[in-house]
Amino acid sequence: MTEGARELPGTREAAEAWESLFRAQVALMRRFQRDDVWGDLSIREYDVLFTLSGCPDGTARLRDLGENSLLTQPSLSRMVERLEQDGLVRRGPVEGDARGVAVALTQDGWRVQREIGRRHVRTIRRLVGGALDAQELATLQALTDKLRAAQAGIPDESDA
Amino acid sequence: MTEGARELPGTREAAEAWESLFRAQVALMRRFQRDDVWGDLSIREYDVLFTLSGCPDGTARLRDLGENSLLTQPSLSRMVERLEQDGLVRRGPVEGDARGVAVALTQDGWRVQREIGRRHVRTIRRLVGGALDAQELATLQALTDKLRAAQAGIPDESDA
DNA sequence: CGCCGGTCCATGCGTACGCATCGACTCTCG
DNA sequence: CGAGAGTCGATGCGTACGCATGGACCGGCG
């Protein structure tokens, strides 16, 4: 603490860590986007398929899909509509809640996700695995997992 | 290595680290977006102002701005056009290259960036600083800096 | 000097996005 | 059981986006 400014402890550290995290994500994302592995769909659409592929039966509620996405609810709703027209997902009712929409991967959806994922993971290995060793990767994963998990416990506004 | 699959060493570790990093970024970004600190401009527009605020004289070439952004060149071009109409930046010629466009923060641009930045950094401190301690933040920053820096040295295609 | 490939930014165009809102349904509570 | 608040997803509408392309300029080479 060499400055005289009455800065709350940890503010600079937090801001700089976030900026580094954000910039790293942007730099990698730019390269992933340029990568020629996405076929006909956008990286955001792939992300939805990927999320579904990690859900039981490749199925999730529209609402739950939105939790892991930066898209707004209307945008996600229309994206799923397009994915259904492309035959990659199917929309159906939710057991026990007539408001809900269940989104499920079709056979084609599984296949497309697997094919793109296989190519994509190769790029990840090259760009991420080529930058950090196994120990560093484990540490990075632990820290970002912790960072993400903690968000659930922090309220929207701090002014108690 | 307990699996029989012929998986290249480090592939899973790299993929899992990237997914954790990505999800953490999405989770934080969602909360930042909901945060009521952005005034009239989008988070992407603020990011441009923030980048400019870290450049000498608050000035950068359009091309260089694009390097730190996920936006395409045409989108960035039009965003800067809007920011100029809003009086936040000024476009001018580049010394020694008549093709280039220099983007500079105006007085209003500096002020708006500072005001939003001040509020935003408070949220960062709460959500990021509230999740990791100083040591962890330093480690996270070091790893993501290294990850980002390494991208410059990795070619687009690996198939030599 | 004149040409030619490469770079930099702008523009036409179709599409996906976010915001506001709506209709349908669920849940709570009197 | 019925009313009102809350949740979930769809839709109208204006706008920002990405893709393809164009025009201006730079740099190298004959």
PDB file of C-alpha atoms in Angstrom, chain A residues 16-148:
ATOM      1  CA  GLU A  16      -7.015  -6.451 -12.282  1.00  0.00           C
ATOM      2  CA  ALA A  17      -7.771 -10.139 -11.898  1.00  0.00           C
ATOM      3  CA  TRP A  18     -11.124  -9.655 -13.602  1.00  0.00           C
ATOM      4  CA  GLU A  19      -9.594  -7.675 -16.430  1.00  0.00           C
ATOM      5  CA  SER A  20      -6.974 -10.348 -17.008  1.00  0.00           C
ATOM      6  CA  LEU A  21      -9.598 -13.059 -16.962  1.00  0.00           C
ATOM      7  CA  PHE A  22     -11.801 -11.110 -19.338  1.00  0.00           C
ATOM      8  CA  ARG A  23      -9.012 -10.288 -21.777  1.00  0.00           C
ATOM      9  CA  ALA A  24      -7.815 -13.879 -21.836  1.00  0.00           C
ATOM     10  CA  GLN A  25     -11.330 -15.027 -22.570  1.00  0.00           C
ATOM     11  CA  VAL A  26     -11.691 -12.487 -25.382  1.00  0.00           C
ATOM     12  CA  ALA A  27      -8.339 -13.422 -26.902  1.00  0.00           C
ATOM     13  CA  LEU A  28      -9.195 -17.112 -26.898  1.00  0.00           C
ATOM     14  CA  MET A  29     -12.734 -16.532 -28.104  1.00  0.00           C
ATOM     15  CA  ARG A  30     -11.493 -14.561 -31.073  1.00  0.00           C
ATOM     16  CA  ARG A  31      -9.306 -17.457 -32.124  1.00  0.00           C
ATOM     17  CA  PHE A  32     -12.035 -20.008 -31.563  1.00  0.00           C
ATOM     18  CA  GLN A  33     -14.414 -17.959 -33.675  1.00  0.00           C
ATOM     19  CA  ARG A  34     -11.962 -17.797 -36.547  1.00  0.00           C
ATOM     20  CA  ASP A  35     -11.448 -21.528 -36.255  1.00  0.00           C
ATOM     21  CA  ASP A  36     -13.084 -23.396 -39.091  1.00  0.00           C
ATOM     22  CA  VAL A  37     -14.890 -26.022 -37.048  1.00  0.00           C
ATOM     23  CA  TRP A  38     -18.372 -24.620 -36.543  1.00  0.00           C
ATOM     24  CA  GLY A  39     -20.025 -25.699 -39.769  1.00  0.00           C
ATOM     25  CA  ASP A  40     -23.343 -23.959 -40.297  1.00  0.00           C
ATOM     26  CA  LEU A  41     -23.913 -22.804 -36.750  1.00  0.00           C
ATOM     27  CA  SER A  42     -22.626 -19.995 -34.609  1.00  0.00           C
ATOM     28  CA  ILE A  43     -20.516 -20.474 -31.538  1.00  0.00           C
ATOM     29  CA  ARG A  44     -23.485 -19.446 -29.427  1.00  0.00           C
ATOM     30  CA  GLU A  45     -25.647 -22.106 -30.997  1.00  0.00           C
ATOM     31  CA  TYR A  46     -22.949 -24.691 -30.400  1.00  0.00           C
ATOM     32  CA  ASP A  47     -22.817 -23.618 -26.788  1.00  0.00           C
ATOM     33  CA  VAL A  48     -26.489 -24.449 -26.405  1.00  0.00           C
ATOM     34  CA  LEU A  49     -25.995 -27.861 -27.973  1.00  0.00           C
ATOM     35  CA  PHE A  50     -22.982 -28.442 -25.729  1.00  0.00           C
ATOM     36  CA  THR A  51     -24.930 -27.510 -22.621  1.00  0.00           C
ATOM     37  CA  LEU A  52     -27.741 -29.842 -23.640  1.00  0.00           C
ATOM     38  CA  SER A  53     -25.243 -32.635 -24.268  1.00  0.00           C
ATOM     39  CA  GLY A  54     -24.282 -32.437 -20.607  1.00  0.00           C
ATOM     40  CA  CYS A  55     -27.875 -32.703 -19.373  1.00  0.00           C
ATOM     41  CA  PRO A  56     -29.707 -35.961 -18.590  1.00  0.00           C
ATOM     42  CA  ASP A  57     -31.251 -37.298 -21.826  1.00  0.00           C
ATOM     43  CA  GLY A  58     -29.821 -34.241 -23.569  1.00  0.00           C
ATOM     44  CA  THR A  59     -32.826 -32.365 -22.251  1.00  0.00           C
ATOM     45  CA  ALA A  60     -33.247 -29.145 -20.316  1.00  0.00           C
ATOM     46  CA  ARG A  61     -35.885 -26.550 -19.675  1.00  0.00           C
ATOM     47  CA  LEU A  62     -35.632 -23.369 -21.679  1.00  0.00           C
ATOM     48  CA  ARG A  63     -35.332 -21.454 -18.424  1.00  0.00           C
ATOM     49  CA  ASP A  64     -32.368 -23.523 -17.264  1.00  0.00           C
ATOM     50  CA  LEU A  65     -30.629 -23.095 -20.605  1.00  0.00           C
ATOM     51  CA  GLY A  66     -30.872 -19.371 -20.102  1.00  0.00           C
ATOM     52  CA  GLU A  67     -29.012 -19.556 -16.815  1.00  0.00           C
ATOM     53  CA  ASN A  68     -25.807 -20.596 -18.560  1.00  0.00           C
ATOM     54  CA  SER A  69     -26.101 -18.147 -21.403  1.00  0.00           C
ATOM     55  CA  LEU A  70     -25.500 -14.485 -22.008  1.00  0.00           C
ATOM     56  CA  LEU A  71     -28.525 -14.395 -24.297  1.00  0.00           C
ATOM     57  CA  THR A  72     -31.759 -12.835 -23.128  1.00  0.00           C
ATOM     58  CA  GLN A  73     -34.806 -15.008 -22.771  1.00  0.00           C
ATOM     59  CA  PRO A  74     -36.457 -13.882 -26.035  1.00  0.00           C
ATOM     60  CA  SER A  75     -33.229 -14.400 -27.986  1.00  0.00           C
ATOM     61  CA  LEU A  76     -32.759 -17.869 -26.592  1.00  0.00           C
ATOM     62  CA  SER A  77     -36.391 -18.666 -27.318  1.00  0.00           C
ATOM     63  CA  ARG A  78     -35.907 -17.784 -30.974  1.00  0.00           C
ATOM     64  CA  MET A  79     -32.552 -19.516 -31.222  1.00  0.00           C
ATOM     65  CA  VAL A  80     -34.126 -22.734 -29.997  1.00  0.00           C
ATOM     66  CA  GLU A  81     -36.891 -22.185 -32.525  1.00  0.00           C
ATOM     67  CA  ARG A  82     -34.273 -22.039 -35.289  1.00  0.00           C
ATOM     68  CA  LEU A  83     -32.406 -25.048 -33.942  1.00  0.00           C
ATOM     69  CA  GLU A  84     -35.668 -26.961 -34.036  1.00  0.00           C
ATOM     70  CA  GLN A  85     -36.270 -25.951 -37.648  1.00  0.00           C
ATOM     71  CA  ASP A  86     -32.781 -27.217 -38.414  1.00  0.00           C
ATOM     72  CA  GLY A  87     -33.666 -30.529 -36.789  1.00  0.00           C
ATOM     73  CA  LEU A  88     -31.050 -30.302 -34.050  1.00  0.00           C
ATOM     74  CA  VAL A  89     -33.403 -30.037 -31.083  1.00  0.00           C
ATOM     75  CA  ARG A  90     -37.018 -30.847 -30.316  1.00  0.00           C
ATOM     76  CA  ARG A  91     -39.373 -28.839 -28.121  1.00  0.00           C
ATOM     77  CA  GLY A  92     -41.827 -30.564 -25.870  1.00  0.00           C
ATOM     78  CA  PRO A  93     -43.902 -30.127 -22.739  1.00  0.00           C
ATOM     79  CA  VAL A  94     -42.464 -30.230 -19.242  1.00  0.00           C
ATOM     80  CA  GLU A  95     -43.740 -32.834 -16.823  1.00  0.00           C
ATOM     81  CA  GLY A  96     -45.849 -31.080 -14.250  1.00  0.00           C
ATOM     82  CA  ASP A  97     -45.606 -27.492 -15.480  1.00  0.00           C
ATOM     83  CA  ALA A  98     -47.700 -26.527 -18.468  1.00  0.00           C
ATOM     84  CA  ARG A  99     -45.839 -23.244 -18.832  1.00  0.00           C
ATOM     85  CA  GLY A 100     -42.466 -24.848 -19.412  1.00  0.00           C
ATOM     86  CA  VAL A 101     -40.764 -25.963 -22.603  1.00  0.00           C
ATOM     87  CA  ALA A 102     -38.396 -28.911 -22.596  1.00  0.00           C
ATOM     88  CA  VAL A 103     -35.612 -28.693 -25.164  1.00  0.00           C
ATOM     89  CA  ALA A 104     -34.089 -32.011 -26.205  1.00  0.00           C
ATOM     90  CA  LEU A 105     -31.259 -32.902 -28.561  1.00  0.00           C
ATOM     91  CA  THR A 106     -32.307 -34.957 -31.567  1.00  0.00           C
ATOM     92  CA  GLN A 107     -30.122 -37.669 -33.071  1.00  0.00           C
ATOM     93  CA  ASP A 108     -28.796 -35.079 -35.494  1.00  0.00           C
ATOM     94  CA  GLY A 109     -28.246 -32.721 -32.588  1.00  0.00           C
ATOM     95  CA  TRP A 110     -26.138 -35.255 -30.723  1.00  0.00           C
ATOM     96  CA  ARG A 111     -24.157 -36.018 -33.845  1.00  0.00           C
ATOM     97  CA  VAL A 112     -23.483 -32.398 -34.772  1.00  0.00           C
ATOM     98  CA  GLN A 113     -22.490 -31.543 -31.213  1.00  0.00           C
ATOM     99  CA  ARG A 114     -20.104 -34.495 -31.095  1.00  0.00           C
ATOM    100  CA  GLU A 115     -18.492 -33.683 -34.431  1.00  0.00           C
ATOM    101  CA  ILE A 116     -17.968 -30.018 -33.703  1.00  0.00           C
ATOM    102  CA  GLY A 117     -16.921 -30.738 -30.140  1.00  0.00           C
ATOM    103  CA  ARG A 118     -14.270 -33.161 -31.306  1.00  0.00           C
ATOM    104  CA  ARG A 119     -12.718 -30.591 -33.601  1.00  0.00           C
ATOM    105  CA  HIS A 120     -13.125 -27.779 -31.106  1.00  0.00           C
ATOM    106  CA  VAL A 121     -11.445 -29.627 -28.268  1.00  0.00           C
ATOM    107  CA  ARG A 122      -8.391 -30.051 -30.459  1.00  0.00           C
ATOM    108  CA  THR A 123      -8.117 -26.293 -30.799  1.00  0.00           C
ATOM    109  CA  ILE A 124      -8.599 -25.860 -27.060  1.00  0.00           C
ATOM    110  CA  ARG A 125      -5.779 -28.288 -26.402  1.00  0.00           C
ATOM    111  CA  ARG A 126      -3.510 -26.402 -28.756  1.00  0.00           C
ATOM    112  CA  LEU A 127      -4.273 -22.890 -27.520  1.00  0.00           C
ATOM    113  CA  VAL A 128      -4.927 -23.540 -23.835  1.00  0.00           C
ATOM    114  CA  GLY A 129      -2.835 -26.654 -23.281  1.00  0.00           C
ATOM    115  CA  GLY A 130      -0.028 -25.055 -25.240  1.00  0.00           C
ATOM    116  CA  ALA A 131       0.069 -22.093 -22.890  1.00  0.00           C
ATOM    117  CA  LEU A 132      -0.130 -23.675 -19.425  1.00  0.00           C
ATOM    118  CA  ASP A 133       1.147 -26.942 -17.995  1.00  0.00           C
ATOM    119  CA  ALA A 134      -1.031 -29.521 -16.259  1.00  0.00           C
ATOM    120  CA  GLN A 135      -0.465 -28.077 -12.809  1.00  0.00           C
ATOM    121  CA  GLU A 136      -1.330 -24.565 -13.951  1.00  0.00           C
ATOM    122  CA  LEU A 137      -4.436 -25.786 -15.744  1.00  0.00           C
ATOM    123  CA  ALA A 138      -5.608 -27.518 -12.583  1.00  0.00           C
ATOM    124  CA  THR A 139      -5.048 -24.375 -10.544  1.00  0.00           C
ATOM    125  CA  LEU A 140      -6.830 -22.209 -13.094  1.00  0.00           C
ATOM    126  CA  GLN A 141      -9.774 -24.559 -13.154  1.00  0.00           C
ATOM    127  CA  ALA A 142      -9.991 -24.650  -9.364  1.00  0.00           C
ATOM    128  CA  LEU A 143      -9.929 -20.868  -9.105  1.00  0.00           C
ATOM    129  CA  THR A 144     -12.497 -20.237 -11.827  1.00  0.00           C
ATOM    130  CA  ASP A 145     -14.747 -22.950 -10.428  1.00  0.00           C
ATOM    131  CA  LYS A 146     -14.559 -21.325  -7.031  1.00  0.00           C
ATOM    132  CA  LEU A 147     -15.179 -17.913  -8.548  1.00  0.00           C
ATOM    133  CA  ARG A 148     -18.255 -19.143 -10.349  1.00  0.00           C
TER     134      ARG A 148
END
